Structures are given as structure tokens and as C-alpha cells.
N, CA, C and O atoms as a DFTB+ gen file, in Angstrom:
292 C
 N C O
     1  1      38.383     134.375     118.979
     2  2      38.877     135.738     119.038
     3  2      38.495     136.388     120.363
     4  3      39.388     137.043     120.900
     5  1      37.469     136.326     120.901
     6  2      36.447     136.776     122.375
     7  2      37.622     136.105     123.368
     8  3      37.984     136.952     124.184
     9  1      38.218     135.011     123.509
    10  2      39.117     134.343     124.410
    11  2      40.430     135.257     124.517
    12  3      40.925     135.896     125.445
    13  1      40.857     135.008     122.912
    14  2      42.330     135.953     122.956
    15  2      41.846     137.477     123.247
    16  3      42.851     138.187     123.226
    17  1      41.227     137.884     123.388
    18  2      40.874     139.449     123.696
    19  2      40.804     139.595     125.227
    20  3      41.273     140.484     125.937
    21  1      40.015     138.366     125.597
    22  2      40.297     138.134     127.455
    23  2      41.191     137.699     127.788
    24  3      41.347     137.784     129.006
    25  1      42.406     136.927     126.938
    26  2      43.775     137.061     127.896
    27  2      44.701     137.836     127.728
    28  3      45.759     137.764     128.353
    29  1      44.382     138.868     126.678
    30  2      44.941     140.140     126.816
    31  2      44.348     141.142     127.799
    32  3      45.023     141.681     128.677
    33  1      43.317     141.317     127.644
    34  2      42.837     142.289     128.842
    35  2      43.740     141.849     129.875
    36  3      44.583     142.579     130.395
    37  1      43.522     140.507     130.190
    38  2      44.415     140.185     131.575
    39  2      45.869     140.516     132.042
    40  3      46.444     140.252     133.098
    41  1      46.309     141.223     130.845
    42  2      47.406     141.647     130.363
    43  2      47.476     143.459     130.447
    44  3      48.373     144.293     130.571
    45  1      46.491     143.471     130.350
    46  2      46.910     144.635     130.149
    47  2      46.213     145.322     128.818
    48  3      45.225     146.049     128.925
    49  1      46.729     145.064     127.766
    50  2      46.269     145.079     126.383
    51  2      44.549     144.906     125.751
    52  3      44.009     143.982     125.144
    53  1      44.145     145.967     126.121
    54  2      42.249     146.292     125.458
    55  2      42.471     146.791     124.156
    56  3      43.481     147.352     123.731
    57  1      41.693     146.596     123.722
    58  2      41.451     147.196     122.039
    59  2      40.596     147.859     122.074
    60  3      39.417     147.535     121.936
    61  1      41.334     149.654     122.400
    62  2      40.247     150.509     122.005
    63  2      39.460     150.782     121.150
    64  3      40.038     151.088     120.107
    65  1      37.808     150.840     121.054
    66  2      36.785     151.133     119.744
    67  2      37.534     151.915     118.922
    68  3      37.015     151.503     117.885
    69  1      38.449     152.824     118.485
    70  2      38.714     153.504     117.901
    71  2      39.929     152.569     116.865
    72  3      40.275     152.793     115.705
    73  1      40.337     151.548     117.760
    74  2      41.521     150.648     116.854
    75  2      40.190     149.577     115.741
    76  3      38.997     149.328     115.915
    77  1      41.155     149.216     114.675
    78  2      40.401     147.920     114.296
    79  2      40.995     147.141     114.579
    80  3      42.139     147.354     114.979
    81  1      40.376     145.655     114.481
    82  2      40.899     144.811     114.721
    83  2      42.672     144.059     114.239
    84  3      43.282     143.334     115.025
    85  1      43.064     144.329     113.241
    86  2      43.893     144.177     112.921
    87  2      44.737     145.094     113.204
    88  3      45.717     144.428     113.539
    89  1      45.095     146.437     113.319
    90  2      45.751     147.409     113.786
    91  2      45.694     146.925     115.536
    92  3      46.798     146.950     116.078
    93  1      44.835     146.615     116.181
    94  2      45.325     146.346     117.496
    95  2      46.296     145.107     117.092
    96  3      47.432     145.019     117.556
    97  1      45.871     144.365     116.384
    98  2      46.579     143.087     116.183
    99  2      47.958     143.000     115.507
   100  3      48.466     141.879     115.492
   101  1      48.631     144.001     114.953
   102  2      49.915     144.871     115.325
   103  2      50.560     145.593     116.228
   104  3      51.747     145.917     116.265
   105  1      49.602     145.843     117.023
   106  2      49.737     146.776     117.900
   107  2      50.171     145.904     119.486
   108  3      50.912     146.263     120.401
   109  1      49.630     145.079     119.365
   110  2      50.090     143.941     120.119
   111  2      51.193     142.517     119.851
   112  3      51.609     141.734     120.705
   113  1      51.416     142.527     118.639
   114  2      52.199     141.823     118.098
   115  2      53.782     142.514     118.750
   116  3      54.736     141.798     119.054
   117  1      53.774     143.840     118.852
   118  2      54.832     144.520     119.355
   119  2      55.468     144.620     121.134
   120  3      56.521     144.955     121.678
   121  1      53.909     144.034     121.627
   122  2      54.443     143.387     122.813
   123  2      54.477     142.470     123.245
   124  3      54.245     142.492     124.454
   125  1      54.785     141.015     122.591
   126  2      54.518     140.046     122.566
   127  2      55.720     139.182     121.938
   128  3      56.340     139.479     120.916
   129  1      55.872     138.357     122.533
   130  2      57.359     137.255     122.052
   131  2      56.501     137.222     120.253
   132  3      55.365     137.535     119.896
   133  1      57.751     136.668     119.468
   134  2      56.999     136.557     118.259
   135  2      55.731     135.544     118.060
   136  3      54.760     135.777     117.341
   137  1      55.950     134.328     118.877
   138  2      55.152     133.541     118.257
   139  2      53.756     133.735     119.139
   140  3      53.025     132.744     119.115
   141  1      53.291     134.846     119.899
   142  2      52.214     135.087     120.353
   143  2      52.241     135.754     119.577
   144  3      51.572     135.279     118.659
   145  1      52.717     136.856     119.271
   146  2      52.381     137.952     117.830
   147  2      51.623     136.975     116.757
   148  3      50.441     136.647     116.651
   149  1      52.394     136.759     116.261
   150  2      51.749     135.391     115.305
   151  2      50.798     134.876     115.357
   152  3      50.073     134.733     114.372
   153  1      50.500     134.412     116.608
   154  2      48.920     133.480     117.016
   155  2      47.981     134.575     116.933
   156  3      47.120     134.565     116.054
   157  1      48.056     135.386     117.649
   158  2      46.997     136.818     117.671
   159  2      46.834     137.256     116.432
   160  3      45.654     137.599     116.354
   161  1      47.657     137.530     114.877
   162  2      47.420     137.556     113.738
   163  2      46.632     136.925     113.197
   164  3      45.703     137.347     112.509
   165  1      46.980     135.530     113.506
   166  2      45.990     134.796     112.659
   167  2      44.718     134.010     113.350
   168  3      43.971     133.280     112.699
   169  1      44.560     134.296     114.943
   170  2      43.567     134.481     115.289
   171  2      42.545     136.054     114.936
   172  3      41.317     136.076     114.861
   173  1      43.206     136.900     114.816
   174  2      42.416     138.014     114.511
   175  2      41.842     137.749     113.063
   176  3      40.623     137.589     113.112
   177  1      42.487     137.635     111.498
   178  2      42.763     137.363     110.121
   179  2      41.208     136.064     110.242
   180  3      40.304     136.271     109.432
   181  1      41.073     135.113     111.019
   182  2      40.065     133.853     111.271
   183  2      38.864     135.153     111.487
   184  3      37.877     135.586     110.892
   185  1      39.489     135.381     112.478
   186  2      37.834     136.389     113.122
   187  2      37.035     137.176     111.961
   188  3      35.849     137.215     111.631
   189  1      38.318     137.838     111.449
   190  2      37.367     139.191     110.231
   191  2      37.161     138.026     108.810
   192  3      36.548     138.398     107.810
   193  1      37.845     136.425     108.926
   194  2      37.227     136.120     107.611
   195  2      35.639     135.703     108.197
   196  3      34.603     135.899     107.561
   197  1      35.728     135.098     109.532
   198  2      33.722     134.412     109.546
   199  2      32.946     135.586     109.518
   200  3      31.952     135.703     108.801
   201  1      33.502     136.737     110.519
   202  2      32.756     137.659     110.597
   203  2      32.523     138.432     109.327
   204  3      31.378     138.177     108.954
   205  1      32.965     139.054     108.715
   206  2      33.123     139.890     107.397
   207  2      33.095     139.075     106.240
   208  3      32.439     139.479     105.280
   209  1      33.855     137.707     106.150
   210  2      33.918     137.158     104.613
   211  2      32.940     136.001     104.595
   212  3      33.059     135.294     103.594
   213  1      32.035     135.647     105.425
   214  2      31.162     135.044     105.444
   215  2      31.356     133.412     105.513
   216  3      30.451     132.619     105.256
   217  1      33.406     132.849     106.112
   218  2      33.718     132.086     105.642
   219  2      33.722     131.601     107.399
   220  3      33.807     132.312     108.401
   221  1      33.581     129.993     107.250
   222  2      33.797     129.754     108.643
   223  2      34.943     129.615     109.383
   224  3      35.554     128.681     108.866
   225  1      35.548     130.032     110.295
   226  2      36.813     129.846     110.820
   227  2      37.089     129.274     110.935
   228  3      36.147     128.509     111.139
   229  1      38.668     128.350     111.079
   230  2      38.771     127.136     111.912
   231  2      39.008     126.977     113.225
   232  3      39.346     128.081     113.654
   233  1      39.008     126.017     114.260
   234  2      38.837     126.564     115.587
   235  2      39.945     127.215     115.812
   236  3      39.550     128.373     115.947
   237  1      40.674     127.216     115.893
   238  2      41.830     127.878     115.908
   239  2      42.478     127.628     117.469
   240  3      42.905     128.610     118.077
   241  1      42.526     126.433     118.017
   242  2      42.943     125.815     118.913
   243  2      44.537     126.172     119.469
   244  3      44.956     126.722     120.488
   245  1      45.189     125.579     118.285
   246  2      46.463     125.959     118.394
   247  2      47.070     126.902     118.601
   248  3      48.000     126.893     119.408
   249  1      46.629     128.206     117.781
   250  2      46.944     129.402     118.258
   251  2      46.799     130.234     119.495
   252  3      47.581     131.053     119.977
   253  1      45.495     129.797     119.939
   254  2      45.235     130.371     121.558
   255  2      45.998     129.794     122.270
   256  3      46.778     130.494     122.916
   257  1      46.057     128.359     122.415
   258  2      47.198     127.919     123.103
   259  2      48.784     128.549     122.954
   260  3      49.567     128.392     123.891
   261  1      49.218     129.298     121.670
   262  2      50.356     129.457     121.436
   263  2      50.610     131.160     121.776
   264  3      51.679     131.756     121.909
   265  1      48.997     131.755     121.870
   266  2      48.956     132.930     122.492
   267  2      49.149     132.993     123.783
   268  3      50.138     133.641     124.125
   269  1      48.254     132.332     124.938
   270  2      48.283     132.092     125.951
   271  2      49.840     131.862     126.534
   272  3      50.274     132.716     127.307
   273  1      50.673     130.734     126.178
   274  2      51.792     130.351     126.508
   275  2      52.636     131.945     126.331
   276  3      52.942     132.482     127.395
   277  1      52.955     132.586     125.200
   278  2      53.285     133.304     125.248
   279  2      53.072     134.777     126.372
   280  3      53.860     135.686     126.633
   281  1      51.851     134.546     126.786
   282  2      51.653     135.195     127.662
   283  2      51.963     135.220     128.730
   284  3      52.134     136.298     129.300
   285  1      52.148     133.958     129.390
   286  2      53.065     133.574     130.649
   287  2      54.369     133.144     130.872
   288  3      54.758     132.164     131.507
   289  1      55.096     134.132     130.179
   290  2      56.359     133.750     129.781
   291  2      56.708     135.470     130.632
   292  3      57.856     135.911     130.686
């Protein structure tokens, strides 16, 4: 999640303290081809389950890659 948050910054796109995580993660889904929308969902959805549900994430490889790409498009 710390990765996809730094290649958004690089973008443009910070998540102000005042957003949560998932509301930025709509909030960016809206500028974003769909299937980076997508990756950033369920990279965010991974983040609040280790962090909050006490469950471990999976690396979530694929999706950063599918965020990233989307980003340089």
C-alpha cells in the first residue's frame, strides 16, 4: 500500500489526513483507466484487512504492477 501511495504522489494524487483510505481509493479510482482503479481498490481493501482485521495480506504483486502500468499510460 506505502508503494501505491508513492506512485501516486508521483502523480499527483496525495491522500489527504482528512480522507480515509478507501474514500481516497474512490477518489482516485476516478482518475485512473479502470483497471488501475481496480488495483488501487484492492490494494487499499489488503491494507485495511492486515492493518485493521488482523489478517495477513497477500503480496499483492500483481496489482501494483497493474497500478503502475496504468499510470504510464
Amino acid at each position: 500500500y506505502a508503494r501505491a501511495l508513492r506512485l501516486l504522489a508521483r502523480r499527483g494524487l496525495v491522500r489527504p489526513p482528512s480522507l480515509t483510505p478507501r474514500r481516497f481509493a474512490r477518489d482516485v479510482a476516478g482518475k485512473l483507466p479502470p483497471a488501475g482503479g481496480a488495483a488501487f481498490a484492492a490494494l487499499t481493501d489488503a491494507y485495511l484487512a492486515e492493518r485493521y482485521g488482523g489478517r495477513a495480506a497477500p503480496p499483492g504483486r500483481e496489482e501494483l504492477r497493474a497500478l503502475r502500468d496504468s499510470l504510464r499510460r
